Coordinates of C-alpha atoms in Angstrom, one line a residue:
M1479 CA 134.9 1.6 196.2
N1480 CA 132.3 -0.9 195.2
T1481 CA 128.6 -0.2 194.9
E1482 CA 127.7 -2.0 198.2
T1483 CA 130.2 0.0 200.2
K1484 CA 129.0 3.2 198.6
T1485 CA 125.4 2.4 199.5
K1486 CA 126.3 1.8 203.1
K1487 CA 127.7 5.3 203.3
A1488 CA 124.7 6.8 201.5
T1489 CA 123.6 8.9 204.5
D1490 CA 127.0 9.7 205.8
T1491 CA 127.6 13.3 205.1
T1492 CA 130.4 13.9 207.6
K1493 CA 133.1 12.6 205.4
T1494 CA 134.4 13.9 202.1
I1495 CA 134.3 11.3 199.4
R1496 CA 135.1 11.5 195.7
I1497 CA 132.0 10.7 193.6
S1498 CA 130.2 11.7 190.4
G1499 CA 127.7 14.5 190.3
S1500 CA 124.9 12.1 189.6
E1501 CA 125.7 10.1 192.8
A1502 CA 125.9 13.4 194.6
V1503 CA 122.3 14.2 193.6
V1504 CA 121.1 10.9 195.2
R1505 CA 123.2 11.3 198.3
S1506 CA 122.0 14.8 198.7
L1507 CA 118.3 13.6 198.5
L1508 CA 119.0 11.0 201.1
A1509 CA 120.7 13.5 203.4
E1510 CA 117.4 15.5 203.2
G1511 CA 115.4 12.5 204.3
V1512 CA 113.8 11.8 200.9
D1513 CA 112.5 8.2 200.7
T1514 CA 110.1 8.6 197.7
L1515 CA 110.3 10.6 194.5
Y1516 CA 108.3 10.7 191.3
G1517 CA 109.6 10.9 187.8
Y1518 CA 110.3 9.8 184.2
P1519 CA 113.7 9.0 182.8
G1520 CA 115.3 10.4 179.7
G1521 CA 118.7 11.0 178.1
A1522 CA 119.8 14.1 179.9
I1523 CA 118.9 12.7 183.4
M1524 CA 120.1 9.1 182.8
P1525 CA 123.2 9.3 184.9
V1526 CA 121.1 10.2 188.0
Y1527 CA 118.7 7.3 187.2
D1528 CA 121.7 5.0 187.1
E1529 CA 122.5 6.0 190.6
L1530 CA 118.9 5.7 191.7
Y1531 CA 119.1 2.1 190.5
K1532 CA 122.1 1.5 192.7
F1533 CA 120.4 3.1 195.7
Q1534 CA 117.0 1.6 195.2
D1535 CA 117.1 0.0 198.7
K1536 CA 117.1 3.5 200.2
I1537 CA 115.1 5.6 198.0
H1538 CA 111.9 4.6 196.1
H1539 CA 111.5 6.0 192.6
V1540 CA 107.9 5.9 191.3
L1541 CA 107.7 5.8 187.5
T1542 CA 104.6 7.9 186.6
R1543 CA 103.2 7.7 183.1
H1544 CA 103.7 11.4 182.4
E1545 CA 105.8 14.1 184.0
Q1546 CA 102.8 16.2 185.0
G1547 CA 101.6 13.1 186.9
A1548 CA 105.0 13.2 188.7
T1549 CA 104.5 16.8 189.9
H1550 CA 100.9 16.2 191.1
A1551 CA 102.0 13.0 192.9
A1552 CA 104.7 14.9 194.6
Q1553 CA 102.2 17.6 195.5
G1554 CA 99.8 15.0 197.0
Y1555 CA 102.7 13.5 198.9
A1556 CA 103.6 16.9 200.3
R1557 CA 100.1 18.1 201.1
I1558 CA 99.2 15.1 203.3
S1559 CA 102.6 14.7 205.0
G1560 CA 103.9 18.2 205.4
K1561 CA 107.2 17.0 203.8
V1562 CA 108.8 18.3 200.7
G1563 CA 107.6 16.4 197.6
V1564 CA 110.3 15.5 195.0
C1565 CA 110.0 14.9 191.3
I1566 CA 112.6 14.4 188.5
A1567 CA 112.5 14.6 184.7
T1568 CA 114.8 14.9 181.7
S1569 CA 115.5 18.0 179.6
G1570 CA 113.3 19.5 176.9
P1571 CA 109.7 18.0 176.9
G1572 CA 110.3 16.2 180.1
A1573 CA 111.1 19.4 181.9
T1574 CA 108.3 21.4 180.2
N1575 CA 105.8 18.8 181.1
L1576 CA 106.5 19.6 184.8
I1577 CA 105.4 23.2 184.4
T1578 CA 101.7 22.8 185.1
G1579 CA 102.3 21.0 188.3
I1580 CA 105.0 23.5 189.3
A1581 CA 102.6 26.4 188.7
D1582 CA 100.0 24.6 190.7
A1583 CA 102.4 24.2 193.6
Q1584 CA 103.5 27.8 193.4
I1585 CA 100.0 29.3 193.8
D1586 CA 99.0 26.7 196.4
S1587 CA 102.2 27.1 198.4
T1588 CA 103.2 23.4 198.2
P1589 CA 106.8 22.6 199.1
M1590 CA 108.3 20.7 196.1
V1591 CA 111.8 20.2 194.7
C1592 CA 112.0 19.4 191.0
I1593 CA 115.2 18.2 189.5
T1594 CA 115.7 18.3 185.7
G1595 CA 118.4 17.1 183.5
Q1596 CA 119.9 19.4 180.9
V1597 CA 122.1 19.1 177.8
A1598 CA 125.9 19.3 178.3
S1599 CA 127.1 22.8 179.3
H1600 CA 129.0 23.3 176.1
L1601 CA 125.7 22.9 174.1
L1602 CA 123.7 25.4 176.1
G1603 CA 122.2 28.0 173.8
S1604 CA 122.8 26.0 170.7
D1605 CA 119.3 24.6 170.2
A1606 CA 120.7 21.1 170.9
F1607 CA 118.4 18.1 170.9
Q1608 CA 115.9 18.3 173.7
E1609 CA 117.4 21.6 175.0
T1610 CA 114.9 24.0 176.6
D1611 CA 115.6 26.9 178.8
I1612 CA 113.7 25.4 181.7
V1613 CA 115.2 28.0 184.2
G1614 CA 113.8 30.8 182.1
I1615 CA 110.5 29.1 181.6
S1616 CA 110.0 28.1 185.2
T1617 CA 111.1 31.4 186.7
P1618 CA 107.6 32.9 187.0
V1619 CA 106.2 29.8 188.7
T1620 CA 108.9 28.8 191.1
K1621 CA 109.9 30.2 194.5
W1622 CA 113.5 29.8 193.4
N1623 CA 115.4 28.0 190.6
C1624 CA 119.0 27.5 189.4
Q1625 CA 121.1 25.8 186.8
V1626 CA 124.1 23.7 187.8
T1627 CA 126.9 23.3 185.3
K1628 CA 129.6 21.8 187.6
A1629 CA 129.3 18.8 189.9
S1630 CA 130.8 20.7 192.8
Q1631 CA 127.7 23.0 192.8
I1632 CA 125.2 20.1 193.3
P1633 CA 125.2 19.7 197.1
E1634 CA 124.8 23.4 197.8
A1635 CA 122.1 23.8 195.2
I1636 CA 120.0 20.9 196.5
A1637 CA 120.5 22.0 200.1
K1638 CA 119.3 25.5 199.2
A1639 CA 116.4 24.0 197.2
F1640 CA 115.0 22.1 200.2
Y1641 CA 115.5 24.9 202.6
I1642 CA 113.7 27.4 200.3
A1643 CA 110.9 25.0 199.4
K1644 CA 110.0 24.3 203.0
S1645 CA 110.8 27.5 204.9
G1646 CA 108.4 30.4 205.4
R1647 CA 105.6 30.3 202.8
P1648 CA 106.4 27.1 201.0
G1649 CA 106.7 26.6 197.3
P1650 CA 108.3 24.8 194.4
V1651 CA 111.9 25.1 193.4
L1652 CA 113.7 23.7 190.4
V1653 CA 117.3 22.6 190.0
D1654 CA 118.5 22.1 186.4
I1655 CA 121.7 20.0 186.1
T1656 CA 123.7 19.7 182.9
K1657 CA 124.7 16.2 181.8
D1658 CA 128.4 16.8 182.1
A1659 CA 127.9 18.0 185.7
Q1660 CA 126.3 14.6 186.4
F1661 CA 129.3 12.7 185.0
E1662 CA 132.0 14.9 186.5
E1663 CA 133.7 13.7 189.7
F1664 CA 134.4 15.9 192.7
D1665 CA 135.0 15.7 196.5
F1666 CA 131.5 15.4 198.0
K1667 CA 130.4 16.6 201.4
Y1668 CA 126.8 17.6 202.2
K1669 CA 125.8 20.3 204.6
K1670 CA 122.1 21.2 205.1
C1671 CA 121.1 24.8 204.5
K1672 CA 120.1 26.6 207.7
G1673 CA 119.8 30.1 206.2
I1674 CA 120.5 32.3 203.3
R1675 CA 121.7 35.9 203.5
S1676 CA 118.9 38.4 202.7
Y1677 CA 116.3 35.7 202.7
N1678 CA 114.1 36.0 205.8
P1679 CA 111.3 33.4 205.5
I1680 CA 109.6 34.1 208.8
P1681 CA 109.1 37.8 209.7
K1682 CA 109.8 38.8 213.3
L1683 CA 106.5 39.0 215.3
D1684 CA 105.5 42.6 216.0
H1685 CA 103.9 42.5 219.5
K1686 CA 102.4 46.0 219.1
A1687 CA 100.5 44.8 216.0
L1688 CA 99.5 41.7 218.0
E1689 CA 98.1 43.9 220.8
A1690 CA 96.3 46.1 218.3
A1691 CA 94.7 43.0 216.7
A1692 CA 93.7 41.7 220.1
K1693 CA 92.1 45.0 221.0
L1694 CA 90.0 45.0 217.9
I1695 CA 88.9 41.4 218.4
N1696 CA 88.0 41.9 222.1
E1697 CA 85.9 45.0 221.2
A1698 CA 84.1 43.4 218.3
K1699 CA 80.4 42.7 218.6
K1700 CA 80.2 40.7 215.3
P1701 CA 83.6 39.2 214.6
M1702 CA 84.2 36.7 211.9
I1703 CA 87.3 34.6 211.1
V1704 CA 88.2 33.4 207.6
W1705 CA 91.1 31.0 207.7
G1706 CA 93.2 29.5 204.9
Q1707 CA 95.9 26.9 204.3
G1708 CA 98.4 29.0 206.3
V1709 CA 97.0 27.4 209.4
I1710 CA 97.8 23.9 208.1
L1711 CA 101.2 24.9 206.6
G1712 CA 102.2 26.5 209.8
E1713 CA 101.1 23.4 211.8
A1714 CA 99.0 25.8 213.9
E1715 CA 95.8 23.8 214.1
S1716 CA 95.7 23.5 217.9
Q1717 CA 96.6 27.1 218.5
F1718 CA 94.0 28.2 216.0
K1719 CA 91.3 26.0 217.6
A1720 CA 92.2 27.5 221.0
V1721 CA 91.9 31.1 219.7
V1722 CA 88.5 30.4 218.0
E1723 CA 87.1 28.7 221.1
K1724 CA 88.3 31.3 223.6
A1725 CA 87.1 34.3 221.6
G1726 CA 83.9 32.4 220.6
I1727 CA 84.2 33.6 217.0
P1728 CA 82.4 32.0 214.0
A1729 CA 85.1 30.7 211.7
A1730 CA 84.8 30.0 207.9
W1731 CA 87.4 28.4 205.6
T1732 CA 88.8 28.8 202.2
I1733 CA 89.0 25.6 200.1
L1734 CA 92.6 25.0 201.0
G1735 CA 92.0 25.7 204.6
A1736 CA 89.4 23.0 204.9
S1737 CA 90.1 20.3 207.6
A1738 CA 92.3 22.5 209.8
M1739 CA 89.4 22.4 212.2
P1740 CA 86.9 19.5 212.2
T1741 CA 83.8 20.0 210.1
S1742 CA 81.6 19.1 213.1
H1743 CA 83.1 21.8 215.3
P1744 CA 80.2 24.1 216.5
L1745 CA 82.2 27.3 215.6
N1746 CA 83.0 26.0 212.0
I1747 CA 80.5 27.9 209.9
G1748 CA 81.5 26.5 206.5
M1749 CA 83.2 27.6 203.3
V1750 CA 83.5 31.0 201.9
G1751 CA 83.8 31.8 198.2
M1752 CA 82.0 31.4 194.9
H1753 CA 80.3 28.1 195.8
G1754 CA 80.7 28.4 199.6
N1755 CA 78.0 28.5 202.2
Y1756 CA 75.3 31.1 202.3
A1757 CA 75.8 32.4 205.9
P1758 CA 79.6 33.1 205.9
N1759 CA 79.4 34.8 202.5
V1760 CA 76.4 37.0 203.3
L1761 CA 77.6 37.9 206.8
T1762 CA 81.1 38.8 205.6
N1763 CA 79.4 42.1 204.7
Q1764 CA 77.8 42.5 208.1
C1765 CA 80.6 41.6 210.5
D1766 CA 82.4 44.4 212.3
V1767 CA 85.8 42.8 212.5
L1768 CA 87.1 40.4 209.9
I1769 CA 90.0 38.3 211.0
A1770 CA 91.9 36.7 208.1
I1771 CA 94.4 33.9 209.1
G1772 CA 96.8 32.4 206.6
M1773 CA 94.7 33.3 203.5
R1774 CA 95.3 35.6 200.6
F1775 CA 91.9 37.2 199.8
D1776 CA 91.7 35.3 196.5
D1777 CA 89.1 36.7 194.0
R1778 CA 87.0 33.5 194.3
V1779 CA 86.7 34.3 198.0
T1780 CA 86.1 38.1 197.8
G1781 CA 84.0 38.6 194.7
D1782 CA 83.8 42.3 193.9
L1783 CA 86.5 43.9 196.0
S1784 CA 84.8 47.2 196.0
R1785 CA 81.9 45.6 197.9
Y1786 CA 83.9 43.3 200.1
A1787 CA 83.6 43.8 203.9
K1788 CA 83.7 47.5 203.6
Q1789 CA 82.0 47.9 207.0
A1790 CA 84.6 45.8 208.8
K1791 CA 87.9 46.4 210.5
V1792 CA 90.3 43.9 208.9
V1793 CA 92.9 42.0 210.8
H1794 CA 95.3 39.9 208.7
F1795 CA 97.6 37.3 210.1
E1796 CA 100.0 36.3 207.3
I1797 CA 103.6 35.0 206.8
D1798 CA 104.1 36.6 203.4
P1799 CA 104.4 40.4 203.4
A1800 CA 103.5 40.5 199.7
E1801 CA 99.9 39.4 200.6
I1802 CA 99.3 42.3 203.0
D1803 CA 97.1 45.0 201.4
K1804 CA 97.5 43.3 198.0
N1805 CA 93.7 42.8 197.6
V1806 CA 92.1 44.0 200.8
K1807 CA 93.2 46.9 202.8
T1808 CA 94.0 45.9 206.4
D1809 CA 93.6 47.9 209.6
V1810 CA 96.0 45.7 211.5
A1811 CA 98.5 43.3 209.8
V1812 CA 100.3 40.7 212.0
L1813 CA 103.2 39.3 210.1
G1814 CA 104.7 36.0 211.2
D1815 CA 104.4 32.3 211.5
A1816 CA 100.8 31.3 212.2
K1817 CA 101.7 29.0 215.1
E1818 CA 103.8 31.6 216.9
S1819 CA 101.3 34.4 216.2
L1820 CA 98.2 32.6 217.4
A1821 CA 100.0 31.3 220.4
A1822 CA 101.0 34.8 221.4
L1823 CA 97.5 36.1 220.6
L1824 CA 95.7 33.6 222.8
P1825 CA 96.5 35.1 226.3
L1826 CA 95.5 38.6 225.0
L1827 CA 92.0 37.5 224.1
E1828 CA 88.9 37.8 226.3
E1829 CA 86.5 34.9 226.6
K1830 CA 83.4 35.6 224.6
T1831 CA 80.4 33.8 223.2
H1832 CA 78.5 36.2 220.9
P1833 CA 75.2 34.3 221.0
E1834 CA 73.1 36.7 219.0
W1835 CA 75.7 36.9 216.2
H1836 CA 75.9 33.1 216.1
Q1837 CA 72.2 32.9 215.7
K1838 CA 72.4 34.9 212.5
F1839 CA 74.6 32.2 211.0
K1840 CA 72.2 29.5 212.2
D1841 CA 69.2 31.3 210.6
L1842 CA 70.9 31.7 207.3
Y1843 CA 72.1 28.1 207.3
A1844 CA 68.5 27.0 207.8
I1845 CA 67.6 28.9 204.6
E1846 CA 70.5 27.3 202.7
Y1847 CA 69.5 23.9 204.0
E1848 CA 65.9 24.2 202.7
K1849 CA 66.8 25.7 199.3
V1850 CA 70.0 23.8 198.5
I1851 CA 71.4 21.2 200.9
K1852 CA 68.2 19.2 201.4
N1853 CA 67.8 18.9 197.7
D1854 CA 71.4 17.9 197.2
L1855 CA 71.5 15.2 199.9
H1856 CA 67.9 14.0 199.7
P1857 CA 66.7 14.6 196.1
T1858 CA 63.2 13.8 195.1
K1859 CA 64.2 13.4 191.4
E1860 CA 65.4 10.1 189.9
G1861 CA 69.0 11.0 189.0
L1862 CA 71.8 10.6 191.6
T1863 CA 73.4 13.8 192.8
M1864 CA 77.1 14.3 193.5
A1865 CA 76.3 15.2 197.0
E1866 CA 74.6 11.9 197.7
V1867 CA 77.8 10.1 196.7
L1868 CA 79.9 12.3 199.1
N1869 CA 77.4 11.8 201.8
E1870 CA 77.6 8.0 201.4
I1871 CA 81.4 8.2 201.6
N1872 CA 81.1 10.3 204.8
N1873 CA 78.8 7.7 206.3
Q1874 CA 81.2 4.8 205.6
T1875 CA 84.5 6.5 206.4
K1876 CA 83.2 8.4 209.4
G1877 CA 85.0 11.6 208.2
D1878 CA 88.4 10.0 208.6
A1879 CA 89.3 9.7 204.9
A1880 CA 91.5 12.1 202.9
I1881 CA 89.6 13.4 200.0
V1882 CA 91.7 14.2 196.9
S1883 CA 89.5 16.0 194.4
D1884 CA 90.1 17.1 190.8
V1885 CA 88.7 20.4 189.5
G1886 CA 85.1 21.1 188.5
Q1887 CA 81.6 20.7 190.0
H1888 CA 82.6 17.6 191.8
Q1889 CA 85.4 19.5 193.5
M1890 CA 83.0 22.1 194.9
I1891 CA 80.6 19.4 196.0
A1892 CA 83.4 17.5 197.7
C1893 CA 84.6 20.6 199.5
R1894 CA 81.1 21.5 200.6
Y1895 CA 79.9 18.1 201.7
A1896 CA 82.9 16.0 202.7
N1897 CA 83.3 15.6 206.5
F1898 CA 86.8 16.1 207.8
N1899 CA 87.9 14.9 211.3
K1900 CA 91.6 15.2 210.7
T1901 CA 93.9 18.0 209.3
R1902 CA 95.5 17.6 205.9
S1903 CA 92.4 15.7 204.7
N1904 CA 91.3 18.0 201.8
I1905 CA 93.8 17.9 199.0
T1906 CA 92.8 19.7 195.8
S1907 CA 94.0 22.2 193.3
G1908 CA 93.0 25.6 194.5
G1909 CA 94.6 28.6 192.9
L1910 CA 95.4 27.2 189.5
G1911 CA 92.3 24.9 189.2
T1912 CA 94.2 22.1 187.4
M1913 CA 92.0 19.5 185.8
G1914 CA 93.8 16.2 186.0
F1915 CA 95.3 16.9 189.5
G1916 CA 93.2 14.4 191.4
L1917 CA 94.3 10.9 190.4
P1918 CA 98.1 11.4 190.5
A1919 CA 97.8 13.5 193.7
A1920 CA 95.9 10.7 195.3
I1921 CA 98.7 8.3 194.4
G1922 CA 101.3 10.5 196.2
A1923 CA 99.0 11.1 199.2
K1924 CA 98.4 7.3 199.7
M1925 CA 102.1 6.6 199.4
A1926 CA 102.9 9.3 202.0
A1927 CA 100.1 8.1 204.3
P1928 CA 99.6 4.4 203.7
D1929 CA 97.5 4.0 206.9
R1930 CA 94.9 6.5 205.8
E1931 CA 92.0 5.9 203.5
V1932 CA 92.7 8.1 200.4
I1933 CA 89.8 8.6 198.0
S1934 CA 90.2 10.4 194.7
I1935 CA 87.1 12.2 193.5
S1936 CA 87.1 13.2 189.8
G1937 CA 84.7 14.2 187.1
D1938 CA 84.7 12.4 183.7
G1939 CA 86.6 15.3 182.1
G1940 CA 89.5 15.9 184.5
Y1941 CA 89.9 12.2 185.1
Q1942 CA 90.7 11.6 181.4
M1943 CA 93.5 14.3 181.5
T1944 CA 95.7 12.0 183.6
I1945 CA 94.0 8.6 183.2
Q1946 CA 97.3 7.1 182.2
E1947 CA 98.3 7.2 185.9
L1948 CA 96.2 4.1 186.3
G1949 CA 99.4 2.5 185.0
T1950 CA 101.3 3.9 188.0
I1951 CA 98.7 2.4 190.4
F1952 CA 98.9 -0.9 188.5
Q1953 CA 102.7 -1.1 188.7
Q1954 CA 103.0 0.2 192.2
K1955 CA 100.0 -1.6 193.6
T1956 CA 98.9 1.6 195.3
P1957 CA 95.6 0.9 197.1
V1958 CA 94.0 4.2 196.3
K1959 CA 90.2 4.4 195.8
I1960 CA 89.0 6.2 192.7
V1961 CA 85.6 7.7 192.3
V1962 CA 84.5 9.2 189.0
L1963 CA 81.3 11.2 189.1
N1964 CA 80.2 10.9 185.5
N1965 CA 77.7 13.4 184.1
E1966 CA 78.9 13.2 180.5
F1967 CA 79.7 16.9 180.6
L1968 CA 82.5 19.3 181.5
G1969 CA 80.1 20.1 184.3
M1970 CA 81.3 23.5 185.7
V1971 CA 81.7 25.0 182.2
R1972 CA 78.3 23.6 181.2
Q1973 CA 76.7 25.2 184.3
W1974 CA 78.0 28.6 183.2
Q1975 CA 76.8 28.0 179.7
E1976 CA 73.4 27.2 181.0
L1977 CA 73.2 30.2 183.2
F1978 CA 75.0 32.9 181.2
F1979 CA 75.1 31.6 177.6
D1980 CA 71.5 30.5 176.9
K1981 CA 72.4 26.8 177.1
R1982 CA 74.8 26.9 174.2
Y1983 CA 76.8 23.9 175.3
A1984 CA 79.8 24.6 173.1
S1985 CA 82.3 21.7 173.3
T1986 CA 81.3 20.6 176.8
E1987 CA 79.4 17.4 176.2
M1988 CA 81.6 14.3 176.6
T1989 CA 81.4 11.0 174.7
N1990 CA 83.2 8.8 177.2
P1991 CA 84.8 5.4 177.0
D1992 CA 84.0 2.4 179.1
F1993 CA 85.8 3.5 182.3
V1994 CA 85.2 0.2 184.1
A1995 CA 86.8 -1.8 181.2
I1996 CA 89.8 0.6 181.2
A1997 CA 90.3 0.1 185.0
K1998 CA 90.0 -3.6 184.6
G1999 CA 92.6 -3.4 181.9
Y2000 CA 95.0 -2.2 184.6
S2001 CA 93.9 -5.1 186.9
I2002 CA 92.0 -2.6 189.1
A2003 CA 88.7 -3.9 190.5
A2004 CA 85.9 -1.7 189.2
Q2005 CA 82.2 -1.2 189.3
K2006 CA 79.6 1.2 187.7
V2007 CA 76.6 2.6 189.6
T2008 CA 73.6 3.9 187.8
K2009 CA 70.9 3.7 190.4
R2010 CA 70.4 5.1 193.9
E2011 CA 69.8 1.7 195.5
E2012 CA 73.2 0.4 194.3
L2013 CA 75.2 3.2 195.8
K2014 CA 75.5 2.1 199.5
D2015 CA 76.7 -1.4 198.7
A2016 CA 79.1 -0.2 196.0
V2017 CA 80.8 2.3 198.3
A2018 CA 81.1 -0.4 201.0
K2019 CA 82.7 -2.7 198.5
M2020 CA 85.1 0.0 197.4
I2021 CA 86.1 0.8 201.0
N2022 CA 86.5 -2.8 202.0
T2023 CA 88.6 -3.8 199.1
D2024 CA 92.3 -4.2 200.1
G2025 CA 93.8 -3.0 196.9
P2026 CA 93.0 -0.1 194.5
Y2027 CA 89.4 0.2 193.4
F2028 CA 87.6 2.2 190.7
L2029 CA 84.0 3.3 191.2
E2030 CA 82.1 5.1 188.4
V2031 CA 78.8 6.8 189.5
C2032 CA 76.5 8.1 186.8
V2033 CA 75.0 11.3 188.2
E2034 CA 72.4 13.7 186.8
K2035 CA 73.7 15.2 183.6
E2036 CA 72.6 18.8 184.1
G2037 CA 73.0 19.3 187.9
K2038 CA 74.2 22.6 189.2
V2039 CA 76.3 23.7 192.2
F2040 CA 74.6 26.2 194.4
P2041 CA 75.1 28.6 196.2
M2042 CA 76.9 30.6 193.6
I2043 CA 78.4 34.0 193.4
E2044 CA 78.5 35.3 189.9
T2045 CA 81.7 36.8 188.5
G2046 CA 81.8 40.5 189.5
A2047 CA 79.1 40.1 192.1
S2048 CA 79.3 40.9 195.8
V2049 CA 79.6 38.0 198.3
S2050 CA 76.3 39.2 199.8
D2051 CA 74.6 38.7 196.4
I2052 CA 75.1 35.0 196.5
R2053 CA 72.5 33.0 194.6
L2054 CA 70.7 30.0 196.1
E2055 CA 69.1 28.9 192.8

């Protein structure tokens, strides 16, 4: 059978054909609907790359400049699209370079399938060239992984990988395939995985728990919702909005939950957590019923657990039983898929408005505006603030852009000030806090959603951790917009050093290169802004440029992000200055 004939049958999984393990990998990916994957070739995965070459009219391989970049690009692809992101690497250092992105995907519940090459099976355990026990290394940071040593195992392993990655609470999986399994021929037939014995990804909805939750919500005088990414992952945005509006409950979001409900919605009261908004943090310790939906009570959200919402009855809607009572003791736990649970909850709720309770949020917002927001957005000092840049981006994108942020001060500012009209618009590294996430994740996001404006927001520190991915943008001609907010510091660490270490700026000041020259070296249009009066036109030029664009904005060197909850403090002890 020639290559052309094979290619025509690439998506035909109803017939049994005799092919190599490496071809089986590609055919299995095609059967799962994969059209784009990210990776870097090497010796132990070369047979698969040879097949990708033959099938390049059906599946687009993106050569990143580092394997970590491949994982983050796959994450960005998954986060904006809801599909499974796919990345591929060789054995040894290629595989270990995936680990940071895999760990990031695990803690942020991002569906991702990673395929790694491995030395031949007869060399396993012999310390062969570029042999690493990637299954052992990745076990703590994957939802599931396996090693394949025979070609006949490949279809089932990949089918299970996609099913596990996407079902229930999503996460990353890894399939490690020995080189001899890639060469070996077998009779291939692909069957998608529809279930695995003893694996129950979606708990059965307990209607008694649902009724108990509705009773607490209906009786509440001062209810408050905190929602997380589970609303987005469960594609429950419309059901969530209906619940919030019918019950008239003020609703706050975690970083990863942002954009599930429009920023402008009157019941959206802002972000909770260490650098969240003043009102939802303070009033967490005054509400009488706290309704958590698709969030895990992360320490950056709760602060001191011994002083977190002790006065409140806690209702927790969650798909993962492991999260129930892990950090915060619940009064009612509703296990299940968010979409199903919220749809079933809606008819049980009474229509409420809670005007006096809402007024408390408005009053505290007014305090935050005067002490923080006004100074961030309309500073009287000479230096540009990060918030001004985000505000200008809001003005020119009308809240329709997807913001992909790196990690640091700029991330908190982006989450606080970006306007989101559409779901899946805030893409950032939440649980792991991975510097370097932003640029490659933006590449993946733009490829998955080419019709959306995708803007990468980075600091000068995180940007340089994956700056080599400019090469990927150059080669792929990906029209992503890149904004670097340059304060010549590792800003978040410097803020802590200023507040808690008597301004001993140990190893946080950055001596940076000419970022504009570097971008132009990759044939990316670029501009540097140093003055406030230059900002509006520079952002307009960036947005209106058809291809990729790099914009460096020099911001105040020692700016701080407030509000702030100090480590070990209560959420109600949040600082405004």
